[in-house]
Amino acid sequence: MFVLHDGIGLVAKRLEHIPNSEPPVVRVLSDNKTYSAYERTADEVNIVGRVRWFAREI
């Protein structure tokens, strides 16, 4: 999980490198199935940080 700036705000998403893509492309995935995956060039992805720990109330 990475924290990205998507041009509007900060989001936590998973990134998947697309092999053999030129220019390099990454698929941006959400754990929330409400949001569809999308692809961006590596230059368009602004990684702010990495999620190291996450907890939620049950």
Short mmCIF file of the N, C-alpha and C atoms (twelve columns), coordinates in Angstrom:
data_MODEL
# 
_entry.id   MODEL 
# 
loop_
_atom_site.group_PDB 
_atom_site.id 
_atom_site.type_symbol 
_atom_site.label_atom_id 
_atom_site.label_alt_id 
_atom_site.label_comp_id 
_atom_site.label_asym_id 
_atom_site.label_seq_id 
_atom_site.Cartn_x 
_atom_site.Cartn_y 
_atom_site.Cartn_z 
_atom_site.pdbx_PDB_model_num 
ATOM 1   N N  . MET A 1  0.844   -1.177 0.000   1 
ATOM 2   C CA . MET A 1  0.000   0.000  0.000   1 
ATOM 3   C C  . MET A 1  0.887   1.237  0.000   1 
ATOM 4   N N  . PHE A 2  0.535   2.158  -0.859  1 
ATOM 5   C CA . PHE A 2  1.269   3.412  -0.953  1 
ATOM 6   C C  . PHE A 2  0.307   4.580  -0.787  1 
ATOM 7   N N  . VAL A 3  0.817   5.676  -0.290  1 
ATOM 8   C CA . VAL A 3  0.056   6.913  -0.232  1 
ATOM 9   C C  . VAL A 3  0.460   7.731  -1.455  1 
ATOM 10  N N  . LEU A 4  -0.522  8.069  -2.268  1 
ATOM 11  C CA . LEU A 4  -0.290  8.806  -3.509  1 
ATOM 12  C C  . LEU A 4  -1.029  10.127 -3.468  1 
ATOM 13  N N  . HIS A 5  -0.520  11.102 -4.187  1 
ATOM 14  C CA . HIS A 5  -1.282  12.324 -4.427  1 
ATOM 15  C C  . HIS A 5  -1.873  12.174 -5.815  1 
ATOM 16  N N  . ASP A 6  -3.200  12.181 -5.895  1 
ATOM 17  C CA . ASP A 6  -3.869  11.932 -7.184  1 
ATOM 18  C C  . ASP A 6  -4.248  13.201 -7.930  1 
ATOM 19  N N  . GLY A 7  -3.716  14.338 -7.504  1 
ATOM 20  C CA . GLY A 7  -4.052  15.598 -8.144  1 
ATOM 21  C C  . GLY A 7  -5.143  16.350 -7.405  1 
ATOM 22  N N  . ILE A 8  -5.885  15.632 -6.557  1 
ATOM 23  C CA . ILE A 8  -6.954  16.243 -5.762  1 
ATOM 24  C C  . ILE A 8  -6.629  16.153 -4.277  1 
ATOM 25  N N  . GLY A 9  -6.134  14.991 -3.860  1 
ATOM 26  C CA . GLY A 9  -5.820  14.765 -2.458  1 
ATOM 27  C C  . GLY A 9  -4.990  13.510 -2.292  1 
ATOM 28  N N  . LEU A 10 -4.798  13.096 -1.039  1 
ATOM 29  C CA . LEU A 10 -4.017  11.899 -0.748  1 
ATOM 30  C C  . LEU A 10 -4.925  10.675 -0.721  1 
ATOM 31  N N  . VAL A 11 -4.451  9.577  -1.301  1 
ATOM 32  C CA . VAL A 11 -5.185  8.319  -1.317  1 
ATOM 33  C C  . VAL A 11 -4.223  7.174  -1.004  1 
ATOM 34  N N  . ALA A 12 -4.744  6.104  -0.413  1 
ATOM 35  C CA . ALA A 12 -3.951  4.898  -0.146  1 
ATOM 36  C C  . ALA A 12 -4.358  3.851  -1.175  1 
ATOM 37  N N  . LYS A 13 -3.405  3.404  -1.973  1 
ATOM 38  C CA . LYS A 13 -3.689  2.458  -3.062  1 
ATOM 39  C C  . LYS A 13 -2.559  1.438  -3.184  1 
ATOM 40  N N  . ARG A 14 -2.858  0.346  -3.843  1 
ATOM 41  C CA . ARG A 14 -1.843  -0.639 -4.210  1 
ATOM 42  C C  . ARG A 14 -1.369  -0.325 -5.626  1 
ATOM 43  N N  . LEU A 15 -0.107  -0.588 -5.889  1 
ATOM 44  C CA . LEU A 15 0.453   -0.346 -7.216  1 
ATOM 45  C C  . LEU A 15 0.950   -1.649 -7.807  1 
ATOM 46  N N  . GLU A 16 0.721   -1.824 -9.089  1 
ATOM 47  C CA . GLU A 16 1.185   -3.010 -9.801  1 
ATOM 48  C C  . GLU A 16 1.899   -2.552 -11.074 1 
ATOM 49  N N  . HIS A 17 3.147   -2.930 -11.214 1 
ATOM 50  C CA . HIS A 17 3.918   -2.592 -12.413 1 
ATOM 51  C C  . HIS A 17 3.420   -3.431 -13.583 1 
ATOM 52  N N  . ILE A 18 3.215   -2.796 -14.726 1 
ATOM 53  C CA . ILE A 18 2.802   -3.503 -15.941 1 
ATOM 54  C C  . ILE A 18 4.072   -3.869 -16.705 1 
ATOM 55  N N  . PRO A 19 4.406   -5.159 -16.781 1 
ATOM 56  C CA . PRO A 19 5.652   -5.566 -17.444 1 
ATOM 57  C C  . PRO A 19 5.675   -5.193 -18.932 1 
ATOM 58  N N  . ASN A 20 6.870   -4.925 -19.410 1 
ATOM 59  C CA . ASN A 20 7.129   -4.649 -20.830 1 
ATOM 60  C C  . ASN A 20 6.353   -3.451 -21.373 1 
ATOM 61  N N  . SER A 21 6.001   -2.517 -20.522 1 
ATOM 62  C CA . SER A 21 5.302   -1.321 -21.002 1 
ATOM 63  C C  . SER A 21 6.322   -0.221 -21.280 1 
ATOM 64  N N  . GLU A 22 6.098   0.506  -22.345 1 
ATOM 65  C CA . GLU A 22 7.006   1.594  -22.718 1 
ATOM 66  C C  . GLU A 22 6.176   2.796  -23.133 1 
ATOM 67  N N  . PRO A 23 6.158   3.883  -22.413 1 
ATOM 68  C CA . PRO A 23 6.904   4.130  -21.178 1 
ATOM 69  C C  . PRO A 23 6.362   3.266  -20.034 1 
ATOM 70  N N  . PRO A 24 7.124   3.153  -18.925 1 
ATOM 71  C CA . PRO A 24 6.684   2.325  -17.792 1 
ATOM 72  C C  . PRO A 24 5.298   2.757  -17.283 1 
ATOM 73  N N  . VAL A 25 4.441   1.762  -17.068 1 
ATOM 74  C CA . VAL A 25 3.060   2.006  -16.629 1 
ATOM 75  C C  . VAL A 25 2.807   1.237  -15.347 1 
ATOM 76  N N  . VAL A 26 2.012   1.833  -14.451 1 
ATOM 77  C CA . VAL A 26 1.581   1.149  -13.227 1 
ATOM 78  C C  . VAL A 26 0.062   1.119  -13.190 1 
ATOM 79  N N  . ARG A 27 -0.479  0.041  -12.647 1 
ATOM 80  C CA . ARG A 27 -1.926  -0.076 -12.414 1 
ATOM 81  C C  . ARG A 27 -2.158  0.333  -10.961 1 
ATOM 82  N N  . VAL A 28 -3.117  1.225  -10.744 1 
ATOM 83  C CA . VAL A 28 -3.452  1.728  -9.416  1 
ATOM 84  C C  . VAL A 28 -4.716  1.005  -8.971  1 
ATOM 85  N N  . LEU A 29 -4.617  0.260  -7.853  1 
ATOM 86  C CA . LEU A 29 -5.711  -0.585 -7.386  1 
ATOM 87  C C  . LEU A 29 -6.165  -0.158 -5.991  1 
ATOM 88  N N  . SER A 30 -7.456  -0.291 -5.745  1 
ATOM 89  C CA . SER A 30 -8.024  0.019  -4.439  1 
ATOM 90  C C  . SER A 30 -8.518  -1.266 -3.780  1 
ATOM 91  N N  . ASP A 31 -8.383  -1.368 -2.466  1 
ATOM 92  C CA . ASP A 31 -8.964  -2.504 -1.742  1 
ATOM 93  C C  . ASP A 31 -10.489 -2.387 -1.699  1 
ATOM 94  N N  . ASN A 32 -10.994 -1.170 -1.838  1 
ATOM 95  C CA . ASN A 32 -12.425 -0.922 -1.857  1 
ATOM 96  C C  . ASN A 32 -12.938 -1.196 -3.271  1 
ATOM 97  N N  . LYS A 33 -13.771 -2.213 -3.426  1 
ATOM 98  C CA . LYS A 33 -14.257 -2.639 -4.748  1 
ATOM 99  C C  . LYS A 33 -15.175 -1.609 -5.416  1 
ATOM 100 N N  . THR A 34 -15.572 -0.569 -4.676  1 
ATOM 101 C CA . THR A 34 -16.378 0.502  -5.258  1 
ATOM 102 C C  . THR A 34 -15.578 1.274  -6.299  1 
ATOM 103 N N  . TYR A 35 -14.252 1.308  -6.143  1 
ATOM 104 C CA . TYR A 35 -13.382 2.073  -7.030  1 
ATOM 105 C C  . TYR A 35 -12.691 1.154  -8.027  1 
ATOM 106 N N  . SER A 36 -12.758 1.500  -9.281  1 
ATOM 107 C CA . SER A 36 -12.144 0.709  -10.348 1 
ATOM 108 C C  . SER A 36 -10.643 0.960  -10.407 1 
ATOM 109 N N  . ALA A 37 -9.915  -0.044 -10.862 1 
ATOM 110 C CA . ALA A 37 -8.479  0.107  -11.089 1 
ATOM 111 C C  . ALA A 37 -8.273  0.997  -12.310 1 
ATOM 112 N N  . TYR A 38 -7.161  1.708  -12.338 1 
ATOM 113 C CA . TYR A 38 -6.820  2.521  -13.494 1 
ATOM 114 C C  . TYR A 38 -5.317  2.500  -13.686 1 
ATOM 115 N N  . GLU A 39 -4.867  2.885  -14.867 1 
ATOM 116 C CA . GLU A 39 -3.439  2.859  -15.198 1 
ATOM 117 C C  . GLU A 39 -2.916  4.262  -15.422 1 
ATOM 118 N N  . ARG A 40 -1.666  4.467  -14.999 1 
ATOM 119 C CA . ARG A 40 -0.973  5.746  -15.183 1 
ATOM 120 C C  . ARG A 40 0.469   5.455  -15.553 1 
ATOM 121 N N  . THR A 41 1.094   6.378  -16.276 1 
ATOM 122 C CA . THR A 41 2.529   6.231  -16.520 1 
ATOM 123 C C  . THR A 41 3.249   6.462  -15.200 1 
ATOM 124 N N  . ALA A 42 4.442   5.918  -15.095 1 
ATOM 125 C CA . ALA A 42 5.217   6.054  -13.855 1 
ATOM 126 C C  . ALA A 42 5.469   7.524  -13.532 1 
ATOM 127 N N  . ASP A 43 5.593   8.375  -14.546 1 
ATOM 128 C CA . ASP A 43 5.815   9.811  -14.317 1 
ATOM 129 C C  . ASP A 43 4.606   10.494 -13.697 1 
ATOM 130 N N  . GLU A 44 3.412   9.969  -13.934 1 
ATOM 131 C CA . GLU A 44 2.185   10.581 -13.418 1 
ATOM 132 C C  . GLU A 44 1.891   10.192 -11.967 1 
ATOM 133 N N  . VAL A 45 2.539   9.155  -11.469 1 
ATOM 134 C CA . VAL A 45 2.277   8.674  -10.113 1 
ATOM 135 C C  . VAL A 45 3.213   9.385  -9.141  1 
ATOM 136 N N  . ASN A 46 2.625   10.124 -8.200  1 
ATOM 137 C CA . ASN A 46 3.392   10.861 -7.207  1 
ATOM 138 C C  . ASN A 46 3.265   10.153 -5.859  1 
ATOM 139 N N  . ILE A 47 4.228   9.287  -5.535  1 
ATOM 140 C CA . ILE A 47 4.207   8.542  -4.281  1 
ATOM 141 C C  . ILE A 47 4.676   9.453  -3.156  1 
ATOM 142 N N  . VAL A 48 3.817   9.603  -2.131  1 
ATOM 143 C CA . VAL A 48 4.126   10.445 -0.975  1 
ATOM 144 C C  . VAL A 48 4.776   9.599  0.122   1 
ATOM 145 N N  . GLY A 49 4.317   8.350  0.275   1 
ATOM 146 C CA . GLY A 49 4.851   7.477  1.317   1 
ATOM 147 C C  . GLY A 49 4.299   6.081  1.171   1 
ATOM 148 N N  . ARG A 50 4.576   5.271  2.176   1 
ATOM 149 C CA . ARG A 50 4.120   3.883  2.169   1 
ATOM 150 C C  . ARG A 50 3.371   3.603  3.463   1 
ATOM 151 N N  . VAL A 51 2.254   2.884  3.367   1 
ATOM 152 C CA . VAL A 51 1.481   2.518  4.544   1 
ATOM 153 C C  . VAL A 51 2.224   1.388  5.241   1 
ATOM 154 N N  . ARG A 52 2.597   1.615  6.500   1 
ATOM 155 C CA . ARG A 52 3.342   0.600  7.243   1 
ATOM 156 C C  . ARG A 52 2.465   -0.125 8.253   1 
ATOM 157 N N  . TRP A 53 1.363   0.498  8.668   1 
ATOM 158 C CA . TRP A 53 0.483   -0.116 9.653   1 
ATOM 159 C C  . TRP A 53 -0.909  0.437  9.475   1 
ATOM 160 N N  . PHE A 54 -1.914  -0.433 9.633   1 
ATOM 161 C CA . PHE A 54 -3.303  -0.014 9.483   1 
ATOM 162 C C  . PHE A 54 -4.140  -0.820 10.471  1 
ATOM 163 N N  . ALA A 55 -5.049  -0.157 11.141  1 
ATOM 164 C CA . ALA A 55 -5.957  -0.845 12.069  1 
ATOM 165 C C  . ALA A 55 -7.344  -0.230 11.922  1 
ATOM 166 N N  . ARG A 56 -8.342  -1.021 12.249  1 
ATOM 167 C CA . ARG A 56 -9.695  -0.480 12.258  1 
ATOM 168 C C  . ARG A 56 -10.477 -1.098 13.411  1 
ATOM 169 N N  . GLU A 57 -11.482 -0.406 13.832  1 
ATOM 170 C CA . GLU A 57 -12.306 -0.853 14.948  1 
ATOM 171 C C  . GLU A 57 -13.260 -1.946 14.485  1 
ATOM 172 N N  . ILE A 58 -13.438 -2.987 15.320  1 
ATOM 173 C CA . ILE A 58 -14.399 -4.048 14.969  1 
ATOM 174 C C  . ILE A 58 -15.514 -4.115 15.973  1 
# 
